[in-house]
GROMACS .gro file of C-alpha atoms in nm:
model
  381
    1UNK     CA    1   9.148   8.239  13.174
    2UNK     CA    2   9.269   8.597  13.059
    3UNK     CA    3   9.092   8.774  12.767
    4UNK     CA    4   9.427   8.721  12.554
    5UNK     CA    5   9.480   8.346  12.645
    6UNK     CA    6   9.378   8.197  12.305
    7UNK     CA    7   9.557   8.488  12.125
    8UNK     CA    8   9.888   8.402  12.301
    9UNK     CA    9   9.881   8.050  12.225
   10UNK     CA   10   9.809   8.124  11.856
   11UNK     CA   11  10.101   8.380  11.854
   12UNK     CA   12  10.317   8.082  12.016
   13UNK     CA   13  10.264   7.845  11.727
   14UNK     CA   14  10.422   8.089  11.483
   15UNK     CA   15  10.714   8.227  11.711
   16UNK     CA   16  10.785   7.862  11.782
   17UNK     CA   17  10.820   7.777  11.416
   18UNK     CA   18  11.051   8.045  11.363
   19UNK     CA   19  11.275   7.928  11.617
   20UNK     CA   20  11.264   7.575  11.488
   21UNK     CA   21  11.080   7.450  11.775
   22UNK     CA   22  10.799   7.207  11.694
   23UNK     CA   23  10.486   7.371  11.777
   24UNK     CA   24  10.195   7.214  11.973
   25UNK     CA   25  10.013   7.162  11.636
   26UNK     CA   26   9.998   7.279  11.261
   27UNK     CA   27   9.902   7.659  11.260
   28UNK     CA   28   9.612   7.706  11.021
   29UNK     CA   29   9.555   7.986  10.798
   30UNK     CA   30   9.320   8.107  10.503
   31UNK     CA   31   9.326   8.373  10.254
   32UNK     CA   32   9.019   8.519  10.178
   33UNK     CA   33   9.054   8.855   9.996
   34UNK     CA   34   8.839   9.163  10.077
   35UNK     CA   35   8.664   9.137   9.731
   36UNK     CA   36   8.557   8.770   9.810
   37UNK     CA   37   8.465   8.857  10.185
   38UNK     CA   38   8.226   9.144  10.055
   39UNK     CA   39   8.085   8.897   9.784
   40UNK     CA   40   8.054   8.635  10.056
   41UNK     CA   41   7.818   8.851  10.277
   42UNK     CA   42   7.608   8.990   9.968
   43UNK     CA   43   7.783   9.324   9.938
   44UNK     CA   44   7.869   9.471   9.595
   45UNK     CA   45   8.241   9.485   9.517
   46UNK     CA   46   8.178   9.766   9.254
   47UNK     CA   47   8.043   9.993   9.526
   48UNK     CA   48   8.125   9.870   9.860
   49UNK     CA   49   8.492   9.822   9.822
   50UNK     CA   50   8.520  10.180   9.852
   51UNK     CA   51   8.347  10.185  10.208
   52UNK     CA   52   8.591  10.101  10.480
   53UNK     CA   53   8.279  10.022  10.714
   54UNK     CA   54   8.138   9.771  10.449
   55UNK     CA   55   8.506   9.623  10.432
   56UNK     CA   56   8.532   9.613  10.797
   57UNK     CA   57   8.194   9.422  10.844
   58UNK     CA   58   8.286   9.177  10.555
   59UNK     CA   59   8.614   9.106  10.721
   60UNK     CA   60   8.447   9.049  11.064
   61UNK     CA   61   8.205   8.809  10.908
   62UNK     CA   62   8.500   8.599  10.783
   63UNK     CA   63   8.647   8.603  11.112
   64UNK     CA   64   8.310   8.491  11.270
   65UNK     CA   65   8.280   8.192  11.012
   66UNK     CA   66   8.616   8.072  10.996
   67UNK     CA   67   8.818   8.010  11.309
   68UNK     CA   68   9.184   8.007  11.174
   69UNK     CA   69   9.468   8.122  11.357
   70UNK     CA   70   9.500   8.443  11.187
   71UNK     CA   71   9.266   8.679  11.036
   72UNK     CA   72   9.113   8.499  10.710
   73UNK     CA   73   9.054   8.863  10.569
   74UNK     CA   74   9.242   9.188  10.642
   75UNK     CA   75   8.990   9.485  10.631
   76UNK     CA   76   9.198   9.687  10.400
   77UNK     CA   77   9.202   9.776  10.005
   78UNK     CA   78   9.377  10.005   9.793
   79UNK     CA   79   9.066  10.027   9.529
   80UNK     CA   80   9.010  10.397   9.607
   81UNK     CA   81   9.371  10.510   9.529
   82UNK     CA   82   9.382  10.300   9.226
   83UNK     CA   83   9.063  10.473   9.097
   84UNK     CA   84   9.159  10.815   9.196
   85UNK     CA   85   9.512  10.819   9.056
   86UNK     CA   86   9.401  10.622   8.748
   87UNK     CA   87   9.658  10.362   8.789
   88UNK     CA   88   9.703  10.162   8.473
   89UNK     CA   89   9.863   9.865   8.637
   90UNK     CA   90   9.530   9.805   8.820
   91UNK     CA   91   9.208   9.872   8.625
   92UNK     CA   92   8.847   9.775   8.727
   93UNK     CA   93   8.640   9.540   8.522
   94UNK     CA   94   8.276   9.589   8.445
   95UNK     CA   95   8.199   9.442   8.798
   96UNK     CA   96   8.444   9.668   8.973
   97UNK     CA   97   8.717   9.397   9.034
   98UNK     CA   98   9.060   9.518   8.983
   99UNK     CA   99   9.291   9.359   8.742
  100UNK     CA  100   9.655   9.386   8.634
  101UNK     CA  101   9.685   9.431   8.253
  102UNK     CA  102  10.003   9.342   8.076
  103UNK     CA  103  10.171   9.659   7.997
  104UNK     CA  104  10.521   9.789   7.909
  105UNK     CA  105  10.596  10.160   7.997
  106UNK     CA  106  10.956  10.126   7.928
  107UNK     CA  107  11.059  10.146   7.601
  108UNK     CA  108  11.329   9.896   7.476
  109UNK     CA  109  11.606  10.182   7.407
  110UNK     CA  110  11.543  10.333   7.765
  111UNK     CA  111  11.697  10.044   7.925
  112UNK     CA  112  12.051  10.196   8.011
  113UNK     CA  113  11.874  10.508   8.119
  114UNK     CA  114  11.682  10.324   8.384
  115UNK     CA  115  11.975  10.122   8.500
  116UNK     CA  116  12.165  10.441   8.553
  117UNK     CA  117  11.909  10.568   8.829
  118UNK     CA  118  11.599  10.336   8.859
  119UNK     CA  119  11.433  10.576   9.131
  120UNK     CA  120  11.474  10.900   8.915
  121UNK     CA  121  11.354  10.712   8.612
  122UNK     CA  122  11.067  10.569   8.789
  123UNK     CA  123  10.956  10.900   8.936
  124UNK     CA  124  10.996  11.100   8.615
  125UNK     CA  125  10.910  10.863   8.324
  126UNK     CA  126  10.752  10.571   8.443
  127UNK     CA  127  10.500  10.708   8.698
  128UNK     CA  128  10.358  10.977   8.449
  129UNK     CA  129  10.298  10.702   8.205
  130UNK     CA  130  10.112  10.475   8.433
  131UNK     CA  131   9.942  10.724   8.674
  132UNK     CA  132   9.674  10.919   8.483
  133UNK     CA  133   9.673  11.184   8.744
  134UNK     CA  134  10.018  11.289   8.669
  135UNK     CA  135   9.902  11.333   8.310
  136UNK     CA  136   9.657  11.605   8.413
  137UNK     CA  137   9.831  11.752   8.675
  138UNK     CA  138  10.215  11.705   8.654
  139UNK     CA  139  10.319  11.943   8.930
  140UNK     CA  140  10.067  11.872   9.199
  141UNK     CA  141  10.004  11.491   9.098
  142UNK     CA  142  10.261  11.352   9.330
  143UNK     CA  143  10.145  11.548   9.615
  144UNK     CA  144   9.771  11.438   9.537
  145UNK     CA  145   9.909  11.064   9.517
  146UNK     CA  146  10.048  11.055   9.865
  147UNK     CA  147   9.740  11.224  10.019
  148UNK     CA  148   9.523  10.974   9.857
  149UNK     CA  149   9.736  10.699   9.991
  150UNK     CA  150   9.743  10.842  10.332
  151UNK     CA  151   9.389  10.927  10.353
  152UNK     CA  152   9.270  10.574  10.260
  153UNK     CA  153   9.527  10.406  10.514
  154UNK     CA  154   9.372  10.629  10.773
  155UNK     CA  155   9.015  10.508  10.701
  156UNK     CA  156   9.160  10.133  10.753
  157UNK     CA  157   9.403  10.220  11.051
  158UNK     CA  158   9.358   9.990  11.347
  159UNK     CA  159   9.078   9.783  11.188
  160UNK     CA  160   9.284   9.445  11.154
  161UNK     CA  161   9.437   9.496  11.524
  162UNK     CA  162   9.092   9.529  11.647
  163UNK     CA  163   8.953   9.259  11.456
  164UNK     CA  164   9.245   9.015  11.592
  165UNK     CA  165   9.202   9.139  11.938
  166UNK     CA  166   8.834   9.055  11.930
  167UNK     CA  167   8.850   8.724  11.775
  168UNK     CA  168   9.161   8.613  11.917
  169UNK     CA  169   9.384   8.580  11.622
  170UNK     CA  170   9.750   8.572  11.603
  171UNK     CA  171   9.936   8.880  11.489
  172UNK     CA  172  10.285   8.750  11.561
  173UNK     CA  173  10.360   8.759  11.182
  174UNK     CA  174  10.335   9.095  11.030
  175UNK     CA  175  10.381   9.186  10.663
  176UNK     CA  176  10.584   9.491  10.670
  177UNK     CA  177  10.648   9.570  10.284
  178UNK     CA  178  10.577   9.363   9.956
  179UNK     CA  179  10.856   9.377   9.700
  180UNK     CA  180  10.966   9.148   9.397
  181UNK     CA  181  11.235   8.948   9.257
  182UNK     CA  182  11.455   9.215   9.059
  183UNK     CA  183  11.367   9.028   8.730
  184UNK     CA  184  11.000   9.001   8.822
  185UNK     CA  185  10.996   9.384   8.904
  186UNK     CA  186  11.087   9.450   8.555
  187UNK     CA  187  10.863   9.183   8.405
  188UNK     CA  188  10.547   9.292   8.606
  189UNK     CA  189  10.590   9.656   8.596
  190UNK     CA  190  10.785   9.833   8.342
  191UNK     CA  191  10.826   9.572   8.067
  192UNK     CA  192  10.579   9.313   8.057
  193UNK     CA  193  10.573   8.925   8.082
  194UNK     CA  194  10.596   8.880   7.721
  195UNK     CA  195  10.834   9.154   7.614
  196UNK     CA  196  11.087   9.068   7.893
  197UNK     CA  197  11.140   8.714   7.722
  198UNK     CA  198  11.197   8.896   7.393
  199UNK     CA  199  11.455   9.122   7.590
  200UNK     CA  200  11.649   8.832   7.733
  201UNK     CA  201  11.723   8.699   7.366
  202UNK     CA  202  11.808   9.043   7.214
  203UNK     CA  203  11.944   9.264   7.498
  204UNK     CA  204  12.067   9.011   7.749
  205UNK     CA  205  12.334   9.249   7.906
  206UNK     CA  206  12.068   9.526   7.930
  207UNK     CA  207  11.832   9.300   8.121
  208UNK     CA  208  12.127   9.195   8.364
  209UNK     CA  209  12.213   9.529   8.429
  210UNK     CA  210  11.853   9.652   8.496
  211UNK     CA  211  11.820   9.356   8.760
  212UNK     CA  212  12.135   9.472   8.937
  213UNK     CA  213  11.987   9.834   8.944
  214UNK     CA  214  11.663   9.714   9.065
  215UNK     CA  215  11.836   9.517   9.346
  216UNK     CA  216  11.980   9.822   9.450
  217UNK     CA  217  11.660  10.013   9.440
  218UNK     CA  218  11.487   9.751   9.626
  219UNK     CA  219  11.751   9.724   9.905
  220UNK     CA  220  11.697  10.090   9.973
  221UNK     CA  221  11.318  10.037  10.011
  222UNK     CA  222  11.411   9.759  10.260
  223UNK     CA  223  11.608   9.978  10.463
  224UNK     CA  224  11.340  10.244  10.521
  225UNK     CA  225  11.073   9.967  10.588
  226UNK     CA  226  10.962  10.015  10.945
  227UNK     CA  227  10.954   9.666  11.153
  228UNK     CA  228  10.627   9.550  11.314
  229UNK     CA  229  10.539   9.258  11.482
  230UNK     CA  230  10.731   8.961  11.649
  231UNK     CA  231  10.796   8.809  11.313
  232UNK     CA  232  10.855   9.103  11.075
  233UNK     CA  233  10.820   8.985  10.712
  234UNK     CA  234  10.876   9.109  10.364
  235UNK     CA  235  10.643   8.925  10.114
  236UNK     CA  236  10.784   8.844   9.769
  237UNK     CA  237  10.546   8.679   9.531
  238UNK     CA  238  10.749   8.530   9.244
  239UNK     CA  239  10.638   8.520   8.885
  240UNK     CA  240  10.848   8.454   8.587
  241UNK     CA  241  11.079   8.157   8.680
  242UNK     CA  242  10.827   7.896   8.627
  243UNK     CA  243  10.798   8.005   8.258
  244UNK     CA  244  11.154   8.014   8.193
  245UNK     CA  245  11.441   7.751   8.102
  246UNK     CA  246  11.660   7.656   8.404
  247UNK     CA  247  11.953   7.791   8.226
  248UNK     CA  248  11.773   8.144   8.200
  249UNK     CA  249  11.680   8.132   8.557
  250UNK     CA  250  12.018   8.066   8.655
  251UNK     CA  251  12.166   8.342   8.464
  252UNK     CA  252  11.879   8.615   8.483
  253UNK     CA  253  11.668   8.548   8.753
  254UNK     CA  254  11.824   8.378   9.046
  255UNK     CA  255  12.151   8.567   9.127
  256UNK     CA  256  11.990   8.916   9.237
  257UNK     CA  257  11.678   8.732   9.387
  258UNK     CA  258  11.938   8.547   9.610
  259UNK     CA  259  12.128   8.881   9.685
  260UNK     CA  260  11.779   9.029   9.771
  261UNK     CA  261  11.690   8.766  10.011
  262UNK     CA  262  11.993   8.788  10.199
  263UNK     CA  263  11.982   9.148  10.232
  264UNK     CA  264  11.621   9.121  10.354
  265UNK     CA  265  11.767   8.908  10.622
  266UNK     CA  266  12.053   9.120  10.698
  267UNK     CA  267  11.797   9.405  10.760
  268UNK     CA  268  11.612   9.215  11.056
  269UNK     CA  269  11.332   9.089  10.829
  270UNK     CA  270  11.195   8.723  10.748
  271UNK     CA  271  11.163   8.660  10.363
  272UNK     CA  272  10.782   8.549  10.317
  273UNK     CA  273  10.845   8.384   9.956
  274UNK     CA  274  10.560   8.274   9.758
  275UNK     CA  275  10.672   8.032   9.491
  276UNK     CA  276  10.382   8.089   9.241
  277UNK     CA  277  10.323   7.821   8.969
  278UNK     CA  278  10.490   7.495   8.946
  279UNK     CA  279  10.863   7.525   9.058
  280UNK     CA  280  10.924   7.160   9.049
  281UNK     CA  281  11.206   7.229   8.775
  282UNK     CA  282  11.394   7.463   8.997
  283UNK     CA  283  11.351   7.334   9.359
  284UNK     CA  284  11.700   7.222   9.366
  285UNK     CA  285  11.784   7.635   9.382
  286UNK     CA  286  11.566   7.700   9.676
  287UNK     CA  287  11.820   7.540   9.957
  288UNK     CA  288  12.038   7.795   9.831
  289UNK     CA  289  11.861   8.079  10.000
  290UNK     CA  290  11.974   8.155  10.348
  291UNK     CA  291  11.718   8.060  10.665
  292UNK     CA  292  11.523   8.161  10.808
  293UNK     CA  293  11.247   8.221  10.553
  294UNK     CA  294  10.888   8.118  10.510
  295UNK     CA  295  10.803   7.958  10.160
  296UNK     CA  296  10.473   7.915  10.001
  297UNK     CA  297  10.424   7.654   9.733
  298UNK     CA  298  10.145   7.721   9.469
  299UNK     CA  299  10.154   7.409   9.234
  300UNK     CA  300  10.480   7.206   9.322
  301UNK     CA  301  10.431   6.840   9.413
  302UNK     CA  302  10.411   6.812   9.782
  303UNK     CA  303  10.624   6.472   9.806
  304UNK     CA  304  10.897   6.650   9.578
  305UNK     CA  305  10.911   6.932   9.810
  306UNK     CA  306  10.929   6.706  10.108
  307UNK     CA  307  11.232   6.516   9.938
  308UNK     CA  308  11.398   6.822   9.805
  309UNK     CA  309  11.344   7.146  10.003
  310UNK     CA  310  11.512   7.201  10.358
  311UNK     CA  311  11.322   7.153  10.656
  312UNK     CA  312  11.522   7.440  10.782
  313UNK     CA  313  11.257   7.675  10.600
  314UNK     CA  314  10.919   7.706  10.735
  315UNK     CA  315  10.681   7.566  10.436
  316UNK     CA  316  10.321   7.687  10.381
  317UNK     CA  317  10.035   7.630  10.168
  318UNK     CA  318  10.022   7.333   9.922
  319UNK     CA  319   9.645   7.250   9.974
  320UNK     CA  320   9.458   7.254   9.648
  321UNK     CA  321   9.215   7.569   9.700
  322UNK     CA  322   9.010   7.437   9.390
  323UNK     CA  323   8.897   7.150   9.617
  324UNK     CA  324   8.722   7.361   9.850
  325UNK     CA  325   8.492   7.504   9.562
  326UNK     CA  326   8.438   7.156   9.371
  327UNK     CA  327   8.471   6.871   9.638
  328UNK     CA  328   8.255   6.733   9.904
  329UNK     CA  329   8.325   6.773  10.263
  330UNK     CA  330   8.476   6.443  10.311
  331UNK     CA  331   8.689   6.492   9.989
  332UNK     CA  332   8.827   6.805  10.126
  333UNK     CA  333   8.899   6.652  10.473
  334UNK     CA  334   9.084   6.357  10.301
  335UNK     CA  335   9.301   6.593  10.087
  336UNK     CA  336   9.382   6.792  10.428
  337UNK     CA  337   9.501   6.454  10.570
  338UNK     CA  338   9.713   6.364  10.259
  339UNK     CA  339   9.863   6.726  10.259
  340UNK     CA  340   9.953   6.689  10.643
  341UNK     CA  341  10.095   6.336  10.614
  342UNK     CA  342  10.313   6.474  10.297
  343UNK     CA  343  10.445   6.779  10.434
  344UNK     CA  344  10.362   6.844  10.817
  345UNK     CA  345  10.586   6.568  10.984
  346UNK     CA  346  10.889   6.786  11.035
  347UNK     CA  347  10.722   7.050  11.255
  348UNK     CA  348  10.782   7.329  11.015
  349UNK     CA  349  10.432   7.357  10.841
  350UNK     CA  350  10.175   7.630  10.843
  351UNK     CA  351   9.859   7.507  10.678
  352UNK     CA  352   9.696   7.722  10.403
  353UNK     CA  353   9.551   7.678  10.037
  354UNK     CA  354   9.761   7.691   9.762
  355UNK     CA  355   9.570   8.001   9.649
  356UNK     CA  356   9.357   8.278   9.834
  357UNK     CA  357   9.003   8.321   9.755
  358UNK     CA  358   8.962   8.629   9.533
  359UNK     CA  359   8.591   8.566   9.469
  360UNK     CA  360   8.329   8.494   9.687
  361UNK     CA  361   8.243   8.173   9.496
  362UNK     CA  362   8.595   8.040   9.523
  363UNK     CA  363   8.540   7.848   9.851
  364UNK     CA  364   8.218   7.663  10.008
  365UNK     CA  365   8.204   7.770  10.388
  366UNK     CA  366   8.126   7.426  10.497
  367UNK     CA  367   8.423   7.272  10.320
  368UNK     CA  368   8.672   7.528  10.466
  369UNK     CA  369   8.506   7.487  10.810
  370UNK     CA  370   8.546   7.140  10.804
  371UNK     CA  371   8.897   7.137  10.699
  372UNK     CA  372   8.994   7.407  10.947
  373UNK     CA  373   8.846   7.191  11.236
  374UNK     CA  374   9.011   6.871  11.104
  375UNK     CA  375   9.366   7.016  11.046
  376UNK     CA  376   9.357   7.181  11.434
  377UNK     CA  377   9.301   6.802  11.560
  378UNK     CA  378   9.484   6.586  11.331
  379UNK     CA  379   9.787   6.841  11.314
  380UNK     CA  380   9.848   6.797  11.684
  381UNK     CA  381  10.226   6.691  11.736
   0.00000   0.00000   0.00000
């Protein structure tokens, strides 16, 4: 048996899925953040998230504990960059855990200027408002930001590949970039969740124009994204639609998102779309997205997804993560069986929890270990 036999078998599970071929069994994944991994091994998030070596050790221990088909934890973090550049979007709490404050660096009357040239506006106005380093050093600040990002990336370079080889985990699917639905980009980063909904009512055309401008901005980002891996993906976490009326989703949110998905596919990437919160009221829209695409559901009804969403998509997630924290081992296994019975029959499903573990206490090890082993056996086709 060659050293890479198991890794190759695991890679095949994912490549078969993307080709529309039923794999030998359901692939099993788990998402444990670097912060959760550090806490699980007894390290301090506040201190040790700034140590590449400690992050590697924590990620390696997660690979030892949880025999998933991909690495449960990727040894990488931008914490040092966030802190060095004083990024207002990501601020550490008292325990060192970074959170995303609800801020609005774009003023209402600036919408037309932003829509005229998003890139220029972001560089010249948004970034100086949200990166503290640019307020202190407006000339050299941008260079220092780039150097900080490059240095941090170099410290973690190769760690994930090394762990995947050592523990025989699939690397077929590779996340090449992280982008947003145009409406969500505006809500998340320049107008805030609460303010954007006021804008929809008071300045609807400005919002529509801004969505189109962000669409073109993100298409340019896609064009310069390097492709990596057999299945190169661009990840899209979706935020605002579940909090909107269907008519507003169809008018403001969906049109530019659909165009962005088509542009992603035309550029040779697979969209990895994370439908966060409950998308049940909008499930009928999802089939309007061309395939291939990997789609993750956080809170949608499993049976409704199976009934309404095309099996031409690769489905992922839908197992309730909270049960791994609160349930017994048998309850966790029973829920895994229910999930597979509901959504895995078409041979287009990747097992994962509906939410990743972001703190060490989010998952009981014995529960996750039991579920992993159960799905590997029960999920055979």
